[in-house]
Structures are given as C-alpha cells and as structure tokens.
Amino acid sequence: MAPLFKSSTTPTSQTPTHTTQPLKATPGTPPKLRDLLQTRHENIYTLPNALTFSRLLATPALIYFILHSSHVPAVALLTYASVTDLLDGYLARRWKQESVVGSILDPMADKALMIGLTTTLAYMGQLPMWLAVLVLGRDVSLAVAAVYFRFASLPSPKTLARYWDFSLPSASVHPTPVSKLNTLLQLVLIGATTALPLVPADYLIQALPSTVLDVLGDGESVRLQDVVGWFQWIVAGTTVWSGLSYTWARGVVRILRQDMAEGDKRRVIRRGRGVIGVLFGSLCGGALWIGRPWE
C-alpha cells in the first residue's frame, strides 16, 4: 500500500528513521475520521527542536537571576540563549529537519525571552517603561494574530487537543526582513542592558567615529550609558516598523491546508493582518502617551 504522503525529512545519522504505514480511509469512513486519517504528522523529536525548547526553559532562570541582581549568571545564560538561537536554525537547515513545530517554537522561545527580560528589566528600572510597552505590544499583537491564524486554518475537527498538537501543520508565519533586524537589535539592547550593571558607571568609550563622539559625547569620549540610551531610540523605531510590516508584507503567512479554498486562505490572512494593525497601533499610542516626548 503506497503511503499517503512522503516525509520531508532526509534521514541522517542524527535523525532516527522509522516508517509506519498510514491507515487508509474507505468509502464508509465517517468524514471526521477521514480527516484525521489523511492529516499529515511530522517528526518533532529532533535536536534543533530540543535546543529551541531549552532556550524556552532558560527564560524563567534568567528572570530569577536579574531579580536577584545575579548579573554574571544572567549574562552567561543569555549568551547560551543567543548561541542556541543561531544554532538550532542552522542545524535544522543542514540536517533537513525543518518542521512546522520548529517554526512555532523558535519565535515562541524568542518572544518568551524578550517578554520576560523586557518586563523584568523595566520592573527593575533598567529599561524605560514606554519602550517596554512598545516591545511587548508588538509581541502581544503578533501572538494574538498567531492564535487566530492557527485556529482559523486548523483542519476539522477544531478541538483543543488538536489545537495544541503542533505536529498538525495548518499555518506558518515567517518573519519579515525588518523583523529579523529588529529582533537582533532588541537582543543586543537586552544583552547590553543586562550586562550594564557589570560595567563601572563612569566608563567612557573613545574608540568611536568623531561624528558619533560629537553627537553623543563631548567630542573626545562618551559614556556607555549614553550610547545605550540612544540605542533605545533605534530599537523603538525598528520595533514600530517591524510590527506594522506584518500588515502589508507578502508571503509572511502561509496557510498549509491543501483542502482550503484560496479565497478562504486570503480572507484568513486579511483578518489576521487587521488584528495586528488595530492592536499594535493602539499599543503604540499607549507607549507614546507613557513616554510623552513633547513634555
């Protein structure tokens, strides 16, 4: 009996190989059971997914270290999270172990890390509250839209158990180019803010272009804290640009269900973009009101 689908994973020495013959629906099979039998499942037990999941588990420990002013282990753990963020994607591509669950877990781990550290650093007074609202607002808006995309594109029956079964591919969301840049800048800012207590308050930077020293400092040197303060504005700008880019960029959201009409797919994508635009726009207004740059 021929399989109903072919696995997209190429067996390697790191990838366990096993085959199972899928059950085949018969003419008398109930429609709901037929959908279950014909729904594709993926292998989610891979090293890239394990690295991503370990990064997700690192967030509570990081929060604990920052709250207790344990800056050295906090920086060390943040370094581990940054390395695994690069490594899991590289291994997934090299070993051809890319999966829908990986495309969900990877941004989830990034967002959990960003949300946890941003909230904690703002609570400790190391990060401006208006910037925290802006960063969190973007992540919350994308998370709400992701929940909608997942539910709207999930094959029937739409049960809670099937919703959390990420081996059932329904939709995939890919970051925009500016979103990748923004994520990098946010990680740099969070890393610098986390490590800043380890640097003397009067630490001066001189190895910068003269133009930068004239703008940020006295022409000869600039305080590291001032550099971080200006960098916060750069992150704020890319955060706004990144969040709004999801409302117009093409190819960001893909509905994977082959039995779904193209018109229905486009309608789901339009509504999800509307969710992002309305929610993130409102939160940008809240961040502006908190910061009050006009005062």
Coordinates of C-alpha atoms in Angstrom, one line a residue:
M1 CA 0.0 0.0 0.0
A2 CA 1.5 3.3 -1.1
P3 CA 1.8 6.0 1.7
L4 CA -0.5 8.9 1.6
F5 CA 2.4 11.4 1.8
K6 CA 6.2 11.5 1.7
S7 CA 8.2 12.7 4.7
S8 CA 10.1 16.0 4.0
T9 CA 12.9 14.9 6.4
T10 CA 16.0 13.3 4.9
P11 CA 17.4 10.6 7.2
T12 CA 20.8 11.3 8.6
S13 CA 23.0 9.9 11.3
Q14 CA 21.4 12.3 13.7
T15 CA 17.8 11.6 12.6
P16 CA 16.0 8.4 13.8
T17 CA 14.5 6.6 10.8
H18 CA 11.3 4.6 11.0
T19 CA 8.4 4.1 8.7
T20 CA 4.8 3.4 9.5
Q21 CA 2.1 2.5 7.1
P22 CA -0.7 5.1 7.3
L23 CA -4.2 4.0 7.7
K24 CA -6.4 4.4 4.6
A25 CA -9.9 5.7 4.7
T26 CA -12.6 3.6 3.0
P27 CA -15.8 4.9 1.3
G28 CA -17.7 4.1 4.5
T29 CA -15.3 6.0 6.8
P30 CA -17.1 8.9 8.7
P31 CA -15.9 12.4 7.4
K32 CA -14.3 13.4 10.7
L33 CA -12.3 10.2 10.9
R34 CA -11.3 10.5 7.3
D35 CA -9.9 14.0 8.0
L36 CA -7.9 12.5 10.9
L37 CA -6.5 9.7 8.8
Q38 CA -5.5 12.0 6.0
T39 CA -3.9 14.7 8.2
R40 CA -0.1 14.8 8.0
H41 CA 2.0 14.4 11.1
E42 CA 5.7 15.5 11.4
N43 CA 8.6 14.2 13.4
I44 CA 9.0 16.8 16.2
Y45 CA 11.7 15.0 18.2
T46 CA 14.8 16.5 16.7
L47 CA 17.9 18.1 18.1
P48 CA 17.1 21.6 16.7
N49 CA 13.7 21.5 18.4
A50 CA 15.3 20.3 21.6
L51 CA 17.7 23.3 21.5
T52 CA 14.8 25.6 20.9
F53 CA 12.9 24.2 23.8
S54 CA 15.9 24.5 26.1
R55 CA 16.0 28.2 25.2
L56 CA 12.4 28.5 26.2
L57 CA 13.2 26.9 29.6
A58 CA 16.1 29.4 30.1
T59 CA 13.7 32.3 30.4
P60 CA 12.5 31.7 34.0
A61 CA 16.1 31.2 35.2
L62 CA 17.1 34.5 33.6
I63 CA 14.3 36.4 35.2
Y64 CA 15.3 34.9 38.6
F65 CA 18.9 36.0 38.2
I66 CA 18.0 39.5 37.2
L67 CA 15.5 40.0 40.0
H68 CA 18.2 38.8 42.5
S69 CA 20.9 41.0 40.9
S70 CA 22.9 37.9 39.9
H71 CA 24.3 39.6 36.8
V72 CA 27.1 37.2 35.9
P73 CA 25.0 34.1 35.6
A74 CA 22.3 36.1 33.9
V75 CA 24.8 37.3 31.2
A76 CA 26.1 33.7 30.9
L77 CA 22.6 32.2 30.4
L78 CA 21.7 35.0 28.0
T79 CA 24.8 34.1 25.9
Y80 CA 23.7 30.5 25.8
A81 CA 20.3 31.5 24.6
S82 CA 21.8 33.7 21.9
V83 CA 24.1 30.9 20.7
T84 CA 21.3 28.3 20.5
D85 CA 19.1 30.8 18.7
L86 CA 21.6 30.7 15.8
L87 CA 22.5 27.0 16.2
D88 CA 19.0 25.5 16.1
G89 CA 18.1 27.1 12.7
Y90 CA 21.5 26.2 11.2
L91 CA 21.2 22.5 12.3
A92 CA 17.6 22.3 11.1
R93 CA 18.6 23.5 7.6
R94 CA 21.8 21.4 7.4
W95 CA 20.1 18.2 8.6
K96 CA 16.8 19.0 6.8
Q97 CA 14.9 18.8 10.0
E98 CA 12.8 21.9 9.5
S99 CA 9.3 21.5 10.8
V100 CA 6.2 23.4 11.5
V101 CA 6.6 22.9 15.2
G102 CA 10.1 24.4 14.9
S103 CA 8.7 27.4 13.1
I104 CA 6.3 27.8 16.0
L105 CA 8.7 27.0 18.9
D106 CA 11.6 29.2 17.6
P107 CA 9.7 32.5 17.6
M108 CA 7.8 31.4 20.8
A109 CA 11.2 31.0 22.6
D110 CA 12.4 34.3 21.3
K111 CA 9.2 36.1 22.4
A112 CA 9.2 34.4 25.8
L113 CA 12.8 35.5 26.3
M114 CA 12.1 39.0 25.0
I115 CA 8.9 39.4 27.0
G116 CA 10.4 38.0 30.2
L117 CA 13.5 40.1 30.1
T118 CA 11.8 43.3 28.9
T119 CA 9.3 43.1 31.7
T120 CA 11.9 42.3 34.3
L121 CA 14.3 45.0 33.3
A122 CA 11.5 47.6 33.2
Y123 CA 10.4 46.5 36.6
M124 CA 14.0 46.9 37.9
G125 CA 14.2 50.3 36.4
Q126 CA 16.9 49.4 33.9
L127 CA 14.7 49.9 30.8
P128 CA 12.2 52.8 30.1
M129 CA 8.6 51.8 30.6
W130 CA 7.5 53.3 27.3
L131 CA 10.0 51.2 25.4
A132 CA 8.9 48.1 27.3
V133 CA 5.3 48.8 26.3
L134 CA 6.3 49.2 22.7
V135 CA 8.3 46.0 22.6
L136 CA 5.7 44.0 24.5
G137 CA 2.9 45.5 22.4
R138 CA 4.5 44.2 19.2
D139 CA 5.0 40.7 20.6
V140 CA 1.5 40.6 22.1
S141 CA -0.1 41.7 18.8
L142 CA 1.8 39.1 16.8
A143 CA 0.9 36.4 19.4
V144 CA -2.8 37.2 19.2
A145 CA -2.6 37.1 15.4
A146 CA -0.8 33.7 15.5
V147 CA -3.5 32.3 17.7
Y148 CA -6.1 33.4 15.2
F149 CA -4.1 32.0 12.2
R150 CA -3.7 28.7 14.0
F151 CA -7.4 28.3 14.9
A152 CA -8.8 29.6 11.6
S153 CA -6.6 27.2 9.5
L154 CA -6.7 24.1 11.7
P155 CA -8.2 21.1 9.9
S156 CA -11.5 19.9 11.3
P157 CA -12.4 18.9 13.9
K158 CA -11.2 22.1 15.8
T159 CA -10.7 20.6 19.2
L160 CA -8.4 22.0 22.0
A161 CA -6.3 18.9 21.9
R162 CA -5.7 19.2 18.1
Y163 CA -5.0 22.9 18.5
W164 CA -2.1 22.2 20.8
D165 CA -0.9 19.3 18.6
F166 CA 1.8 21.1 16.7
S167 CA 2.6 18.1 14.6
L168 CA -0.6 19.0 12.7
P169 CA 0.6 21.7 10.2
S170 CA -2.1 24.3 9.5
A171 CA -0.3 27.7 9.0
S172 CA 3.2 29.0 9.1
V173 CA 4.3 32.6 9.9
H174 CA 7.7 33.8 8.7
P175 CA 9.4 37.0 10.0
T176 CA 9.8 39.9 7.6
P177 CA 13.4 41.2 6.9
V178 CA 12.9 44.2 9.2
S179 CA 11.5 41.9 11.9
K180 CA 14.7 39.9 11.8
L181 CA 16.8 43.1 12.1
N182 CA 14.5 44.3 14.9
T183 CA 14.9 41.0 16.8
L184 CA 18.7 41.3 16.5
L185 CA 18.7 44.9 17.8
Q186 CA 16.3 44.0 20.6
L187 CA 18.6 41.2 21.7
V188 CA 21.6 43.5 21.6
L189 CA 19.8 46.1 23.7
I190 CA 18.6 43.5 26.2
G191 CA 22.0 42.0 26.4
A192 CA 23.7 45.4 26.9
T193 CA 21.1 46.4 29.5
T194 CA 21.6 43.1 31.3
A195 CA 25.3 43.4 31.3
L196 CA 25.4 47.2 32.1
P197 CA 25.5 46.7 35.9
L198 CA 28.8 44.9 35.5
V199 CA 30.4 48.0 33.9
P200 CA 31.5 51.0 36.0
A201 CA 29.1 53.9 35.9
D202 CA 31.8 56.3 34.6
Y203 CA 33.1 54.0 31.9
L204 CA 34.0 56.1 28.8
I205 CA 34.2 55.0 25.2
Q206 CA 36.7 56.7 22.9
A207 CA 37.0 54.2 20.0
L208 CA 34.1 55.7 18.0
P209 CA 34.0 57.9 14.9
S210 CA 34.4 61.6 15.7
T211 CA 30.9 62.4 14.5
V212 CA 29.4 59.9 16.9
L213 CA 31.5 61.3 19.8
D214 CA 30.4 64.9 18.9
V215 CA 26.7 63.9 18.9
L216 CA 26.6 61.6 21.9
G217 CA 29.5 62.9 24.0
D218 CA 31.9 65.8 24.4
G219 CA 33.9 65.2 21.2
E220 CA 36.5 63.0 22.8
S221 CA 34.6 60.3 24.7
V222 CA 31.1 59.2 25.5
R223 CA 29.6 57.4 28.5
L224 CA 28.4 53.8 27.8
Q225 CA 25.1 54.6 29.4
D226 CA 24.5 57.4 26.9
V227 CA 25.2 55.1 24.0
V228 CA 22.7 52.6 25.3
G229 CA 20.2 55.4 25.8
W230 CA 20.5 56.4 22.1
F231 CA 20.3 52.8 21.0
Q232 CA 17.0 52.5 22.8
W233 CA 15.5 55.0 20.3
I234 CA 16.9 53.0 17.3
V235 CA 15.2 49.9 18.8
A236 CA 12.0 51.8 19.2
G237 CA 11.9 52.8 15.6
T238 CA 12.6 49.4 14.2
T239 CA 10.0 47.9 16.6
V240 CA 7.3 50.1 15.2
W241 CA 8.4 49.4 11.6
S242 CA 8.6 45.7 12.2
G243 CA 5.2 45.4 13.8
L244 CA 3.5 47.3 11.0
S245 CA 5.3 45.4 8.3
Y246 CA 3.2 42.4 9.1
T247 CA 0.2 44.3 7.9
W248 CA 1.4 44.6 4.3
A249 CA 4.3 42.3 3.6
R250 CA 3.6 39.5 1.2
G251 CA 4.4 35.8 1.8
V252 CA 4.7 36.3 5.6
V253 CA 1.7 34.0 6.4
R254 CA 1.2 30.7 4.5
I255 CA -1.9 28.6 5.0
L256 CA -0.7 25.0 4.7
R257 CA -4.1 23.3 4.3
Q258 CA -4.4 21.9 0.8
D259 CA -8.2 21.4 1.2
M260 CA -8.8 25.0 1.9
A261 CA -10.1 27.3 -0.8
E262 CA -7.8 30.1 -1.9
G263 CA -10.4 32.7 -1.2
D264 CA -10.8 31.4 2.3
K265 CA -7.0 31.5 2.8
R266 CA -6.8 35.1 1.6
R267 CA -9.7 36.0 4.0
V268 CA -8.0 34.5 7.0
I269 CA -4.7 36.3 6.2
R270 CA -6.5 39.7 5.7
R271 CA -8.3 39.3 9.1
G272 CA -5.1 38.4 10.8
R273 CA -3.4 41.4 9.4
G274 CA -6.2 43.6 10.6
V275 CA -5.8 42.1 14.1
I276 CA -2.1 43.1 14.1
G277 CA -2.8 46.6 12.8
V278 CA -5.5 47.6 15.2
L279 CA -4.0 46.0 18.3
F280 CA -0.4 47.2 17.7
G281 CA -1.5 50.6 16.6
S282 CA -3.4 51.1 19.9
L283 CA -0.4 49.9 22.0
C284 CA 1.9 52.3 20.1
G285 CA -0.4 55.1 21.1
G286 CA -0.2 53.9 24.7
A287 CA 3.6 53.8 24.6
L288 CA 3.6 57.4 23.2
W289 CA 1.3 58.6 26.0
I290 CA 3.5 57.0 28.7
G291 CA 6.8 58.4 27.2
R292 CA 5.3 61.9 26.5
P293 CA 8.3 63.1 24.4
W294 CA 6.5 66.5 24.0
E295 CA 6.9 67.3 27.7

